[in-house]
Coordinates of C-alpha atoms in Angstrom, one line a residue:
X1 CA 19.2 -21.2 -19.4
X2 CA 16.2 -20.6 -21.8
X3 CA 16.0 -16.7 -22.6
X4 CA 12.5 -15.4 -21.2
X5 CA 9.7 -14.8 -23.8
X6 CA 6.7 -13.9 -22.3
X7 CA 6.3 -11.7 -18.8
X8 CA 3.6 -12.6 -16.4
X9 CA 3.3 -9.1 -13.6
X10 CA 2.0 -10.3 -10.2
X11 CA 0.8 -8.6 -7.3
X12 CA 0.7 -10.6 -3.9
X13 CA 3.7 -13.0 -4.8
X14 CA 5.7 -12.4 -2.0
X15 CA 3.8 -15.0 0.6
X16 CA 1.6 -17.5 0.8
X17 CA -0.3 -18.5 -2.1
X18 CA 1.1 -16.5 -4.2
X19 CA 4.6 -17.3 -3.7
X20 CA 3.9 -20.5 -4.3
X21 CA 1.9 -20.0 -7.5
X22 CA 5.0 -17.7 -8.5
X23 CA 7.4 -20.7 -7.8
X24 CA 5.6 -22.9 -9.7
X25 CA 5.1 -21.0 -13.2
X26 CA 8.9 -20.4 -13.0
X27 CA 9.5 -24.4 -12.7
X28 CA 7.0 -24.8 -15.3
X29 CA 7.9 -22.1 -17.6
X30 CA 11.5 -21.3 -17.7
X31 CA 10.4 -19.1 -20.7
X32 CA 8.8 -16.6 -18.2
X33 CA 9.7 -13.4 -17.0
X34 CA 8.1 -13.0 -14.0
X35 CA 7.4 -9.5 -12.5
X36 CA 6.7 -8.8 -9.0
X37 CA 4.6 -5.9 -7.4
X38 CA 5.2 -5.6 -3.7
X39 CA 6.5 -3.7 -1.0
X40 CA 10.2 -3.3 -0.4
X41 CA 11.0 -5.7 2.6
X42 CA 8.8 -8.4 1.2
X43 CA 10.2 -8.1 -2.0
X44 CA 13.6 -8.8 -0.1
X45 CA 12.0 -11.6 1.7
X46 CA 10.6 -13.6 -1.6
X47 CA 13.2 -12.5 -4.1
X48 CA 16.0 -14.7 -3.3
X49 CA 13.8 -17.7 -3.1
X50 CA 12.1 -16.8 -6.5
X51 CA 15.7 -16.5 -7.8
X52 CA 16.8 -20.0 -6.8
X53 CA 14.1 -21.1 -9.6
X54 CA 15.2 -18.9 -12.0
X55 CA 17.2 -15.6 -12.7
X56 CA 14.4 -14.3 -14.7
X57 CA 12.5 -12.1 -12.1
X58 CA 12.4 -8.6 -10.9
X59 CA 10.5 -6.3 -8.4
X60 CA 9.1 -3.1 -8.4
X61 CA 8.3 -1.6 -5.3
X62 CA 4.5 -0.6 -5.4
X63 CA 2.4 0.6 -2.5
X64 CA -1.6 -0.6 -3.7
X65 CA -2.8 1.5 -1.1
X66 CA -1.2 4.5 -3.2
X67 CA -2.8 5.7 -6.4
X68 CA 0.8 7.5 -7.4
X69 CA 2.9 4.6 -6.1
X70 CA 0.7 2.2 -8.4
X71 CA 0.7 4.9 -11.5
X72 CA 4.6 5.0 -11.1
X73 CA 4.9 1.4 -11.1
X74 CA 2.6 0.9 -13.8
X75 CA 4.6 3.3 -15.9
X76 CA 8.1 1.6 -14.9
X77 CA 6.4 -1.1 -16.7
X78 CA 5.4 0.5 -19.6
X79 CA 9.5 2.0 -19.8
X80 CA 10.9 -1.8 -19.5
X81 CA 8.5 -3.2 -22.0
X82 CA 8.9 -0.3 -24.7
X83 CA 12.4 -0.3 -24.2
X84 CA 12.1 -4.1 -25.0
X85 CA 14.4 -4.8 -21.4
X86 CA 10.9 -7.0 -20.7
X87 CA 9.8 -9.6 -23.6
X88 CA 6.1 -8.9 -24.2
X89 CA 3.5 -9.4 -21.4
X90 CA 0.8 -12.1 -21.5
X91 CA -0.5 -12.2 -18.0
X92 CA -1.2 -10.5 -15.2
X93 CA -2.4 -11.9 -11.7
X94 CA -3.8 -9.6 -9.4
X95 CA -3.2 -11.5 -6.0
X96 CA -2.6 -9.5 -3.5
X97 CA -5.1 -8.3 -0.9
X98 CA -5.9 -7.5 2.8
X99 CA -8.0 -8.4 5.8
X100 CA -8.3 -6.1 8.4
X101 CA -10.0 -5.8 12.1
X102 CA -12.1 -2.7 11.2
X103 CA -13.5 -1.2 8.4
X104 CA -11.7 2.7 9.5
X105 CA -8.3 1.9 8.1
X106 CA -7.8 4.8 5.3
X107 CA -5.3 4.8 2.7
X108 CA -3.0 7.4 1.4
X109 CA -5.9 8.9 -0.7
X110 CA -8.5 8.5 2.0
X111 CA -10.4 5.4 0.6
X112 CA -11.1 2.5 3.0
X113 CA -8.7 0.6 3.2
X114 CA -10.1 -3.0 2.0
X115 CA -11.6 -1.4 -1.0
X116 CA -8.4 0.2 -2.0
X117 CA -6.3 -2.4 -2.4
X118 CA -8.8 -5.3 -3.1
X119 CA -10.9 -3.4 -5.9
X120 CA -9.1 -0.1 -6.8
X121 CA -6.4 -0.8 -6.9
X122 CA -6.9 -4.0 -9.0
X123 CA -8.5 -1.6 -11.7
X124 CA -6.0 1.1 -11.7
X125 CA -3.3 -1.7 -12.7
X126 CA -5.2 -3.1 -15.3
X127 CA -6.8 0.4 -16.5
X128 CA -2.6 1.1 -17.1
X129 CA -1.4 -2.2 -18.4
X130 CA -3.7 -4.2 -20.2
X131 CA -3.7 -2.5 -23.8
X132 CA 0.3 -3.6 -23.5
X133 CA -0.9 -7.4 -23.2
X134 CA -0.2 -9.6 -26.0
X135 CA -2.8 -12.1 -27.2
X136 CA -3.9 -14.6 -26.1
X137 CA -3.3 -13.5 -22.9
X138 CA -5.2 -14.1 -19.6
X139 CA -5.6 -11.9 -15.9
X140 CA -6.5 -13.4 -12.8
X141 CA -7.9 -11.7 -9.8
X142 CA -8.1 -14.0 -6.6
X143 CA -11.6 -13.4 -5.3
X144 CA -13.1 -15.3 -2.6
X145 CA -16.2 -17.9 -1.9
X146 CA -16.4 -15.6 1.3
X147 CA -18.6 -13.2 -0.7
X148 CA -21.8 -14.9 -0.5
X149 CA -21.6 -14.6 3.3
X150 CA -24.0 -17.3 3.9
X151 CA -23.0 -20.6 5.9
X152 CA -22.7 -23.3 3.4
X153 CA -19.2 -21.0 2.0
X154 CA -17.7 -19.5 5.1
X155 CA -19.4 -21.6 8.0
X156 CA -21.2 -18.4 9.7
X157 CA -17.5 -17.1 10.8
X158 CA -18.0 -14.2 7.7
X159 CA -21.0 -11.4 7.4
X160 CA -22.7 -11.4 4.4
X161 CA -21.7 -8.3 1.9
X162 CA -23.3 -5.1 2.0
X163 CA -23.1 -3.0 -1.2
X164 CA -24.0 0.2 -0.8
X165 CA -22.7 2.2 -4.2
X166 CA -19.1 2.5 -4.3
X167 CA -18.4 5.6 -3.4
X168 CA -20.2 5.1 0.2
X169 CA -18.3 1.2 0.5
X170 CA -15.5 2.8 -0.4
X171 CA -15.0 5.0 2.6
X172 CA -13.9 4.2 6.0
X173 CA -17.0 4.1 8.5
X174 CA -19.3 2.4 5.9
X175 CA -20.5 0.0 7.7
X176 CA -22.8 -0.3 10.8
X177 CA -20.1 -0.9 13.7
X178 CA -17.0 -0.2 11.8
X179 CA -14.9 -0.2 14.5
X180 CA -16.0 -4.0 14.9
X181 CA -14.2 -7.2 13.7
X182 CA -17.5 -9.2 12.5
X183 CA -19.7 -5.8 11.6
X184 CA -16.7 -3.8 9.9
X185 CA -13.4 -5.5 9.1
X186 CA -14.7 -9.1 7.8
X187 CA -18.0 -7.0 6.0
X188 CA -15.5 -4.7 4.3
X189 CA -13.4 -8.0 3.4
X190 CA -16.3 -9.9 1.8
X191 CA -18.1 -6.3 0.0
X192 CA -14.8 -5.7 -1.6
X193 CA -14.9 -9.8 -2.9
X194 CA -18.5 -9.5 -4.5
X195 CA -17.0 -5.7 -5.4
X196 CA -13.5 -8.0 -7.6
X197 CA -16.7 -9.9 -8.7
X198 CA -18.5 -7.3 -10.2
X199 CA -15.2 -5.9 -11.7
X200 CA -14.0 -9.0 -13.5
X201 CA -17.6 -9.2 -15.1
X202 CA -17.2 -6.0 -16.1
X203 CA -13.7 -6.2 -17.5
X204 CA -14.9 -8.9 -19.1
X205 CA -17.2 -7.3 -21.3
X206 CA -14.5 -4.5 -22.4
X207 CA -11.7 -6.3 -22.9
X208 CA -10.8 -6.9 -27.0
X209 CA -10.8 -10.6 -28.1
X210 CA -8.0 -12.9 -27.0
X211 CA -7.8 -11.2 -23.5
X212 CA -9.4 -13.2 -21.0
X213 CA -10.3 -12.3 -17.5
X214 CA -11.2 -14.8 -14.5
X215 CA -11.7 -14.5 -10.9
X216 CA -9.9 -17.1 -8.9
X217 CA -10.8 -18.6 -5.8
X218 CA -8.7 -20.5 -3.6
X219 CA -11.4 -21.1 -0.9
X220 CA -10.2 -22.5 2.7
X221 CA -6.4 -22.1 2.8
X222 CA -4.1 -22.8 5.6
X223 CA -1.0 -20.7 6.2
X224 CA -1.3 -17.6 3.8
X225 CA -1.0 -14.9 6.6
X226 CA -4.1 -13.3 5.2
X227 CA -6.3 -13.6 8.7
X228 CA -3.3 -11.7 10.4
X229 CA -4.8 -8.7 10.8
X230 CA -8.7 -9.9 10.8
X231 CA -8.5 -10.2 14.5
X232 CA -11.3 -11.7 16.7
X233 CA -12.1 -15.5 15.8
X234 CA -10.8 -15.5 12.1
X235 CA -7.5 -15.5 13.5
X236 CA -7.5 -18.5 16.2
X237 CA -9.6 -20.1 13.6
X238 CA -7.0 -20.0 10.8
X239 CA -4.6 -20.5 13.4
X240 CA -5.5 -23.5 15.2
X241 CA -8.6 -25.2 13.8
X242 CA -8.4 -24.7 9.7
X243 CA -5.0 -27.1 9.8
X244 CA -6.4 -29.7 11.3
X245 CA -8.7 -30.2 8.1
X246 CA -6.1 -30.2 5.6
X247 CA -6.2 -34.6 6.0
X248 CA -9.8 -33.3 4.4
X249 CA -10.5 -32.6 0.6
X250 CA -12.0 -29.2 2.2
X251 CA -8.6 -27.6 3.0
X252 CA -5.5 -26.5 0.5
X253 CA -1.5 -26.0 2.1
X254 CA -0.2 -23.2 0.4
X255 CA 1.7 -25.2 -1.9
X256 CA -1.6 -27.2 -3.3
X257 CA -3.3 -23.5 -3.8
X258 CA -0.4 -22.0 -5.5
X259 CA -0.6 -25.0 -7.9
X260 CA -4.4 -24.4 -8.5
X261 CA -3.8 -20.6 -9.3
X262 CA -0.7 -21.4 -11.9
X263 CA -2.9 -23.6 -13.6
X264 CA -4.8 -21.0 -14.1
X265 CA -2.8 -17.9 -14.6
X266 CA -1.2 -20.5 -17.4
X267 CA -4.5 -22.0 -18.9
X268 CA -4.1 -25.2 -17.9
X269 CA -7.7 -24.5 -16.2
X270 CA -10.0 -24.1 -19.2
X271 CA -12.5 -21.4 -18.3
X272 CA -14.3 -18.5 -20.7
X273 CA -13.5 -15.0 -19.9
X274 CA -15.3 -13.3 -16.9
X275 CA -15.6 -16.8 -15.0
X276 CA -15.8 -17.7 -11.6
X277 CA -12.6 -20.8 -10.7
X278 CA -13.3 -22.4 -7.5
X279 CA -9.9 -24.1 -6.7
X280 CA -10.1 -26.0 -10.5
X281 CA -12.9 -25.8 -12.5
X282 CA -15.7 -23.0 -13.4
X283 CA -18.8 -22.4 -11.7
X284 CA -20.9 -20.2 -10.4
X285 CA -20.3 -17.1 -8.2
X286 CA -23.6 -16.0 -6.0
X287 CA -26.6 -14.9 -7.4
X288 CA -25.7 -11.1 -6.1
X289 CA -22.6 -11.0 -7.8
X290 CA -24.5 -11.1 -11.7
X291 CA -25.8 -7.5 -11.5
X292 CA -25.1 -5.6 -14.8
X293 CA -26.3 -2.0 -13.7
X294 CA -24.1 -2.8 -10.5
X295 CA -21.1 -3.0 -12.7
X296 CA -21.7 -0.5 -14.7
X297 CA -22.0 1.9 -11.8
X298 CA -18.9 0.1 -10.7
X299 CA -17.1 0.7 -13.4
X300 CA -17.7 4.4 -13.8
X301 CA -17.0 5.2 -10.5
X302 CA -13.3 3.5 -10.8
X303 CA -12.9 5.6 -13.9
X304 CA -13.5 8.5 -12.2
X305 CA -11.0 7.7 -9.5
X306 CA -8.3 7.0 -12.3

């Protein structure tokens, strides 16, 4: 068995897409460490079948809806890399996120729950681990073509975003009707995409040369559990009509996704830093998502959280 010399940390590994994008950089890179960020019993669940690939991954229990639980997993890192029990870290995939009926769900440190773990907490891990990356070195956040809202991308089932400032999206009740699927849940969902939008640009611009950042997005994708918790039509939609367009070049199985994102968490999709992947190659993200004074007030708002 090749010794591991590189470590790729991943958040969201334990179903769905990104199980299977974890599965495939271990077939495709026995040289890889891979580090998993997740909650206890789905770290039990995934595990096992992660281990079948290869011996060479570990979890750490990590609560994203927990400032402290991500600051002590962050510095658990930090220990096993220092302490050289990791081989240096050239990648980190920020996968993980949530999709909830309401926009009133509150974290342990009162934020809304959407915006904690789809935006905060993707900065608080970086804001911790990126000055241990080694170059060249890439992070991937999975975004989503659900935040332009408009029905070319999401077929009128998804509101349009509504940014408001962070620190009034971030709070539960943000939205008109947030105790509505359609007015709060799925407009907290696709605010807090245009919000991972506005943070990859924005990392982008800050991080040193040889780091690259890119937003990743899968689009339609059958079977990832995400609508679980969506309720209303997302839910029957992803249940019963979505699979019966995966005969179409519009649809991705879980396995076809998870392929798409290890290409690009390994480089095989060329992209510059701070682009937009839809499923393989670079484009554009919507025209509300390039707003520089938007990210900067972004930005500083997350720093003062940290």
């Amino acid at each position: 068995m090749t010794a591991p010399t590189r470590t790729v940390v991943m958040t969201g590994a334990t179903r769905g897409i990104g199980l299977e994008a974890a599965k495939d950089l271990l077939r495709r890179g026995p040289e890889t460490h891979l580090v998993v960020l997740g909650r206890g019993p789905s770290n039990e669940r995934a595990l096992p079948r992660l281990k079948e690939i290869s011996p060479h991954v570990s979890a750490i229990e990590t609560n994203l809806a927990s400032k402290a639980a991500i600051d002590t997993a962050a510095a658990g890192i930090e220990d096993l890399l220092d302490a050289g029990a990791l081989p240096p870290m050239d990648a980190i995939v920020c996968n993980a996120g949530v999709h909830l009926s309401d926009a009133l769900h509150t974290s342990e440190d009162g934020y809304e729950l959407t915006f904690a773990v789809n935006v905060l907490a993707t900065h608080l891990l970086l804001r911790r681990l990126h000055p241990h990356l080694r170059a060249p070195a890439r992070i991937v956040v999975t975004v989503s073509d659900a935040h332009f809202g408009d029905l070319r991308h999401t077929g009128g089932t998804m509101p349009a975003p509504q940014w408001k400032g962070p620190a009034t999206v971030s709070m539960p009740g943000a939205f008109d009707r947030s105790d509505k699927v359609r007015a709060g849940g799925r407009r907290a969902y696709t605010t807090s995409k245009l919000g991972s939008i506005h943070l990859v640009h924005e990392w982008a611009r800050r991080l040193p040369e040889g780091i690259d950042i890119l937003a990743y997005n899968p689009s339609l994708v059958t079977g990832t559990g995400l609508a679980r918790e969506a309720g209303g039509s997302a839910a029957f939609l992803m249940k019963w009509f979505i699979p019966l367009l995966e005969v179409t070049p519009l649809v991705d199985t879980p396995p076809v996704a998870g392929r798409k994102l290890a290409d690009v968490i390994l480089g095989t999709t060329r992209a510059a830093t701070g682009s937009y992947i839809h499923r393989t190659r670079a484009t554009s993200s919507s025209a509300e998502s390039y707003d520089a004074e938007r990210e900067q007030a972004l930005w500083d708002w997350l720093e003062q959280q940290s």
